[in-house]
Short mmCIF file of C-alpha atoms in Angstrom, two decimals:
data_model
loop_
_atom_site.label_atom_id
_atom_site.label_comp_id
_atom_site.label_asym_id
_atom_site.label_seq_id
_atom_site.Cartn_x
_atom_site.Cartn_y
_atom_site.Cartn_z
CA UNK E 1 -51.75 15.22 60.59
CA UNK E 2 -49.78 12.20 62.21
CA UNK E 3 -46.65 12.85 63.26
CA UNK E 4 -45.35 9.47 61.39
CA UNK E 5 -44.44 12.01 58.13
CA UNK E 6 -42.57 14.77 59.64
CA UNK E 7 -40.69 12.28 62.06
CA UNK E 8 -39.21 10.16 59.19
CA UNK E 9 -38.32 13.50 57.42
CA UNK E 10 -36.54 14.91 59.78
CA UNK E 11 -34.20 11.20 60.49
CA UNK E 12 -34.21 11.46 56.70
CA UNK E 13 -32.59 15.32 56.81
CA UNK E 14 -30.50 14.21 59.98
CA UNK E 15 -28.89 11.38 58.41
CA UNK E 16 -28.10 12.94 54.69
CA UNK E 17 -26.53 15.84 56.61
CA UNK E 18 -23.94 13.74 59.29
CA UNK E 19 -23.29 11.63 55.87
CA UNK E 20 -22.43 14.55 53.68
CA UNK E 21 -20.42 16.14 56.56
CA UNK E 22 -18.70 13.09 57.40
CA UNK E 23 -17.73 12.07 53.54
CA UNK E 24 -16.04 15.71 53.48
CA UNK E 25 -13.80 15.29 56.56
CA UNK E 26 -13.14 11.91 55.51
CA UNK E 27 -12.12 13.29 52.13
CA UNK E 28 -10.26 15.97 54.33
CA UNK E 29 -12.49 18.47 52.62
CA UNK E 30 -14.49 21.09 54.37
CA UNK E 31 -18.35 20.79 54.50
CA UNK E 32 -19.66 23.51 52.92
CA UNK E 33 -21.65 25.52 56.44
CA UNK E 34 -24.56 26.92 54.40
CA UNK E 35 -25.83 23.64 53.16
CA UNK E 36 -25.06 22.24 56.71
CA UNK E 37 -27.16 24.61 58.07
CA UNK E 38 -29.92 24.57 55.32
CA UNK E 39 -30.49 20.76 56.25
CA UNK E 40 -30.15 21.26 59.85
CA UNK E 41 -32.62 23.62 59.75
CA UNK E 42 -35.15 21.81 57.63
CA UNK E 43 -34.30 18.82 59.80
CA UNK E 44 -35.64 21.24 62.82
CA UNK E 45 -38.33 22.07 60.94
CA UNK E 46 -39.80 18.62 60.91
CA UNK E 47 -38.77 17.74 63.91
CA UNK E 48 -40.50 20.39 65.64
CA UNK E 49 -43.80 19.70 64.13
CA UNK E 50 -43.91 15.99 65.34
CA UNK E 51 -42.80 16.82 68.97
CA UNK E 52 -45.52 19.51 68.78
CA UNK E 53 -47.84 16.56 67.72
CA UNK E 54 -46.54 13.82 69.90
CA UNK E 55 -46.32 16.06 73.35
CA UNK E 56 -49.49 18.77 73.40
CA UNK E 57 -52.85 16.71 74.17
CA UNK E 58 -55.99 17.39 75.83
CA UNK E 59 -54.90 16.80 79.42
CA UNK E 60 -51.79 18.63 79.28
CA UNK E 61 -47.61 18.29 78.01
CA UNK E 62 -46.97 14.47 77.43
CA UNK E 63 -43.23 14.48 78.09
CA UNK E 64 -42.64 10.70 78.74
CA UNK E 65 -38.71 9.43 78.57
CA UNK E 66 -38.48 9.36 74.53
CA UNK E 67 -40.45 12.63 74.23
CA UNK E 68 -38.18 14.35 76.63
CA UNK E 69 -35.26 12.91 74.84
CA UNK E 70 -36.09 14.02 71.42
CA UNK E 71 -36.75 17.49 72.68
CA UNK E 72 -33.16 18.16 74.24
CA UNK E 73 -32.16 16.70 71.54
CA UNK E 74 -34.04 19.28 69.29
CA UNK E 75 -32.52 22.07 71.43
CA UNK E 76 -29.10 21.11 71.39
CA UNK E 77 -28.95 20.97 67.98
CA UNK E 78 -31.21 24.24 67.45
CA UNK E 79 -28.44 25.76 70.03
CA UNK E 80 -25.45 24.61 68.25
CA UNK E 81 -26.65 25.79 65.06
CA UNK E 82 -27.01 29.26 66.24
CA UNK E 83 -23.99 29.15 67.89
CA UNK E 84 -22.21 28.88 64.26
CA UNK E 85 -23.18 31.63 63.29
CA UNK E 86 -20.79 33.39 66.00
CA UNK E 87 -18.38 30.77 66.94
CA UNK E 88 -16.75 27.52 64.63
CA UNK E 89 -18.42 24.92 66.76
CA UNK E 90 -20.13 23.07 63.19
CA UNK E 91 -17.76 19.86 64.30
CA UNK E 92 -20.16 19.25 66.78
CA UNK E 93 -22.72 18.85 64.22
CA UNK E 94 -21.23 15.80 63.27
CA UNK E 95 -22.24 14.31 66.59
CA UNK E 96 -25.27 15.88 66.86
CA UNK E 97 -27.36 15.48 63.78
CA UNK E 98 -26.80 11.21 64.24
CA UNK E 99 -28.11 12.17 67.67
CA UNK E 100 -30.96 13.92 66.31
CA UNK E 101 -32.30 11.06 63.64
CA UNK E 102 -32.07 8.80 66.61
CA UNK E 103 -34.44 10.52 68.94
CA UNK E 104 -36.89 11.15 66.51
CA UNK E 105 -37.64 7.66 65.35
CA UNK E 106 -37.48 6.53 68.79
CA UNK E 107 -39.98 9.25 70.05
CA UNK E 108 -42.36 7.95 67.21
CA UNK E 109 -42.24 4.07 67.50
CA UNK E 110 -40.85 3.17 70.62
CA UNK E 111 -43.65 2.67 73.62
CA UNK E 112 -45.12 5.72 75.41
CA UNK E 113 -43.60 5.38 79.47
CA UNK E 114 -46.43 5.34 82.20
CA UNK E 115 -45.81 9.39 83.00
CA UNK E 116 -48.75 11.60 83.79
CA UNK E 117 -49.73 14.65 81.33
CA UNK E 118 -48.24 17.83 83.22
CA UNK E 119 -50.20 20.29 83.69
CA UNK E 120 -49.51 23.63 81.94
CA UNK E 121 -49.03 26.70 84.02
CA UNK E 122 -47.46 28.96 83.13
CA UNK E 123 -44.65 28.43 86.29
CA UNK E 124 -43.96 24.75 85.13
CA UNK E 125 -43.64 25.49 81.83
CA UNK E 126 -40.84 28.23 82.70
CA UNK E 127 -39.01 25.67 84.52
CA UNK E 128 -39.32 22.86 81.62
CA UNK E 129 -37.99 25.56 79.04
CA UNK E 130 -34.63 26.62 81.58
CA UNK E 131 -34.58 22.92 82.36
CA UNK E 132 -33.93 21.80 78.64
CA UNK E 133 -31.52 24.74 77.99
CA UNK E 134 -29.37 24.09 81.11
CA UNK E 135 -29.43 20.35 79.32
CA UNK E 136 -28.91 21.43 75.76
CA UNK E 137 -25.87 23.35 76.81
CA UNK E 138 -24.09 20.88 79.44
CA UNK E 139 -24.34 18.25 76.79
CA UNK E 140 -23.07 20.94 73.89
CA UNK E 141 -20.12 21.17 76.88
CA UNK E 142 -19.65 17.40 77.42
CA UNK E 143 -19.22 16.88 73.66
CA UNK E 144 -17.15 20.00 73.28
CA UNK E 145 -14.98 18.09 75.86
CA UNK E 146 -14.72 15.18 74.23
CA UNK E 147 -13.58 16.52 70.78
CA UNK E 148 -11.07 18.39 72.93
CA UNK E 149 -9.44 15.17 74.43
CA UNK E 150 -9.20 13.73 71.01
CA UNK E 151 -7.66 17.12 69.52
CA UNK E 152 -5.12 16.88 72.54
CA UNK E 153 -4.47 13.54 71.86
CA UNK E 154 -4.09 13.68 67.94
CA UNK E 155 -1.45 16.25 68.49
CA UNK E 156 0.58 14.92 71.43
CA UNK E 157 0.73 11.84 68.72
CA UNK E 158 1.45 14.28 66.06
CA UNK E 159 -0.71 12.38 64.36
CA UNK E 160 -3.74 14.75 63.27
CA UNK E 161 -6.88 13.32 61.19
CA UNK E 162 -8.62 15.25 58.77
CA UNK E 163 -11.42 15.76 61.20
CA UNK E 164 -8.75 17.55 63.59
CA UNK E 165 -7.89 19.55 60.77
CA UNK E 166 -10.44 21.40 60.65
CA UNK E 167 -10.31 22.26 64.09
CA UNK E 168 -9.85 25.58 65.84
CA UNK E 169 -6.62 25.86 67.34
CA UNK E 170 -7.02 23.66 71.03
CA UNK E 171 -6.79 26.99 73.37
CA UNK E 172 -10.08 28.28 71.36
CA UNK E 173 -11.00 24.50 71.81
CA UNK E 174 -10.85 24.95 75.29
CA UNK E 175 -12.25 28.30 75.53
CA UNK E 176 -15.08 27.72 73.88
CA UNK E 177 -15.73 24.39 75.95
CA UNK E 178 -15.93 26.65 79.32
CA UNK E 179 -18.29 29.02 77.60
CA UNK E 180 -20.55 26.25 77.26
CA UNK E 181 -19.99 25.09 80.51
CA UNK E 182 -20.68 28.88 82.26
CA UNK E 183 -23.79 28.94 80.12
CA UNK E 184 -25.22 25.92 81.35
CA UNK E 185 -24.23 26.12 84.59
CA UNK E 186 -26.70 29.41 84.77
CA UNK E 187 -29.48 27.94 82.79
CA UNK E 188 -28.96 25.04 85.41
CA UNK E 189 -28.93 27.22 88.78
CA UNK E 190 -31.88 29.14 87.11
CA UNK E 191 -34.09 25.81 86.55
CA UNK E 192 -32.77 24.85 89.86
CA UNK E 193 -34.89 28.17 91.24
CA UNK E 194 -37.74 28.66 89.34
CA UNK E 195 -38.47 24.35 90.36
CA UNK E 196 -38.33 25.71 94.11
CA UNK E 197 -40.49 28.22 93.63
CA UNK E 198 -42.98 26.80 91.08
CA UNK E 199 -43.24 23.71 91.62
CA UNK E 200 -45.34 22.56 95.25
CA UNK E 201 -43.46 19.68 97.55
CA UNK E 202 -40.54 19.87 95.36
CA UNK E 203 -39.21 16.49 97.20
CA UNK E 204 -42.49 14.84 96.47
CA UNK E 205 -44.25 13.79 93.23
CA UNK E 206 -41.35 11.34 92.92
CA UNK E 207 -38.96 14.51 92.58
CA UNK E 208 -36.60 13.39 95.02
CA UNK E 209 -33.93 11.52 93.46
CA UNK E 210 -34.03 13.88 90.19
CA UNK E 211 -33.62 17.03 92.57
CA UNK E 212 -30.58 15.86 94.70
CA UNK E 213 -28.78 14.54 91.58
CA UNK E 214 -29.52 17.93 89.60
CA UNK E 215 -27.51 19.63 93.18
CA UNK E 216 -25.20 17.70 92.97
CA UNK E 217 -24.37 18.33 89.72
CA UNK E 218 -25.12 21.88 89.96
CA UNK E 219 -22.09 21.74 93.01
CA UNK E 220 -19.74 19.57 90.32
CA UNK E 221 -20.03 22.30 87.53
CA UNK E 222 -19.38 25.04 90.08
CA UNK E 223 -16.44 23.94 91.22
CA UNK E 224 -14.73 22.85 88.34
CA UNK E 225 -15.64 26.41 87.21
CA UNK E 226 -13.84 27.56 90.44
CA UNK E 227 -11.40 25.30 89.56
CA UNK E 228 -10.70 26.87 86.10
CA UNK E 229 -10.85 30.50 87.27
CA UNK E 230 -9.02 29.96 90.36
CA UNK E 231 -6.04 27.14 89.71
CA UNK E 232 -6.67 26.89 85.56
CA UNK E 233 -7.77 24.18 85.57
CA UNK E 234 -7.54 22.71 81.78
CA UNK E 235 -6.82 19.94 79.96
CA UNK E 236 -7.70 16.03 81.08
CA UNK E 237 -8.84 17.48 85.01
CA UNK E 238 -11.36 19.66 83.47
CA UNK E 239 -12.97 17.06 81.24
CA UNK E 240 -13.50 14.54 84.20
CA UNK E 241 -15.10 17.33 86.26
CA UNK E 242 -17.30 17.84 83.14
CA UNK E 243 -18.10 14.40 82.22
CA UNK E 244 -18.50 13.64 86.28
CA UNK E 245 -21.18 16.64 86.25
CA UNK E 246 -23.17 15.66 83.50
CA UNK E 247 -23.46 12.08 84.33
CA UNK E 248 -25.00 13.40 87.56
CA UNK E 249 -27.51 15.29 85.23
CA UNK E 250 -28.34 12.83 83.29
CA UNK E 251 -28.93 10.02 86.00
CA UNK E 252 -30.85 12.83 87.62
CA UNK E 253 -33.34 13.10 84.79
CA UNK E 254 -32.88 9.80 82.51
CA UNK E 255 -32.26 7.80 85.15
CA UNK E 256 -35.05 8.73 87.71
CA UNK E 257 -37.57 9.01 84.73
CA UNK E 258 -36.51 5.24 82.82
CA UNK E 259 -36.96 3.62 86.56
CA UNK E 260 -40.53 4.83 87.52
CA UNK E 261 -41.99 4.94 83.61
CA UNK E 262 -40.61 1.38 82.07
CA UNK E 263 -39.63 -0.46 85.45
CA UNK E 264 -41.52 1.39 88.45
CA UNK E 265 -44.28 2.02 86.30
CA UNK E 266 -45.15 5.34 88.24
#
């Protein structure tokens, strides 16, 4: 089967769901979380079977710069969707599932990058699956953060949307932002380790850039986690330290993977 069908599907799925969700807050209604889920999950569905399609080959895991995206992609939304079941983070959904129909068509039509098949051991792949979850959950954090600064600001305008409505008081807000962030902080310390010990001449195979970057940020999140614990830290401070630790992240992998696949050609 070509992954062309279950690609579209899922966009298809991804985009009826962020429209229904966003015609109910704009209506100031409440999206009803069963059918949110129900397409989310069908919307997973396909888009699972296309990255299965589009990344497994003969030589080993092609996971070239739109592959890579559409699977965090695929596990932050799998992620947040569990998470609802426990916690009222389904606002996020509304970023998310726009996010998701994005990836997916551009994992299926845009050009492959120049990156090598990786092998599959069973090491690597350890460190690929705590690599994606550390990302899944810092960007979960990041947009956590920024729904957070626009709650804060709706209400210090006492001017709250429909969207902020719906919202969780801010202090859960903010709460449930620095669970994310403790979360993937340890899924990001753990991929940090199992990449030293799995993978040989870490600093080579054009790792270099991507590793630094991923300690630095690794050093940003821990100290704004100090931060909070120590000095509560909250409010504006706390969502530059977060946005300032996954841009790190994301030039670590993004970055360092767009330069030597479309421009480097390595």
């Amino acid at each position: 089967m070509h992954p062309l069908l279950p690609s579209l599907a899922a966009a298809f799925l991804y985009a009826g769901a962020a429209l229904y969700q966003g015609l109910r807050l704009s209506q100031r209604g409440t999206p009803d979380k069963r059918l949110l889920a129900l397409l989310g999950v069908c919307a997973l569905f396909f888009h699972g079977g296309s990255l299965f399609m589009q990344m497994h080959s003969e030589a080993g895991l092609s996971l070239d710069f739109f592959n890579a995206a559409s699977l965090i992609a695929y596990a932050v939304i799998l992620l947040t969707l569990l998470s609802c079941i426990r916690i009222p983070v389904e606002n996020l959904l509304m970023l998310l599932f726009p996010l998701g129909c994005l990836t997916v068509l551009l994992a299926q039509f845009m050009p492959t990058g120049t990156s090598q098949p990786i092998m599959e051991q069973p090491g690597i792949r350890l460190h690929i699956l705590l690599s994606v979850i550390a990302y899944g959950m810092l960007t979960i954090a990041v947009l956590q953060s920024l729904l957070v600064l626009l709650q804060d600001h709706q209400l210090k305008h006492k001017h709250p949307s429909g969207l902020i409505k719906n919202f969780p008081p801010l202090q859960t807000m903010e709460s449930l932002l620095f669970g994310f962030l403790w979360a993937g902080w340890l899924m990001l310390s753990l991929s940090l380790l199992s990449g030293a010990l799995f993978i040989e001449n870490l600093f080579a195979q054009h790792l270099a850039h991507k590793t630094i970057l991923s300690c630095f940020a690794w050093v940003v999140f821990a100290v704004l986690l100090w931060g909070r614990h120590q000095l509560g830290w909250r409010g504006h401070k706390a969502i530059r330290w977060t946005l300032a630790g996954f841009c790190l992240l994301m030039l670590a992998y993004f970055g360092s993977k767009l330069v030597r696949e479309f421009i480097l050609h390595i």
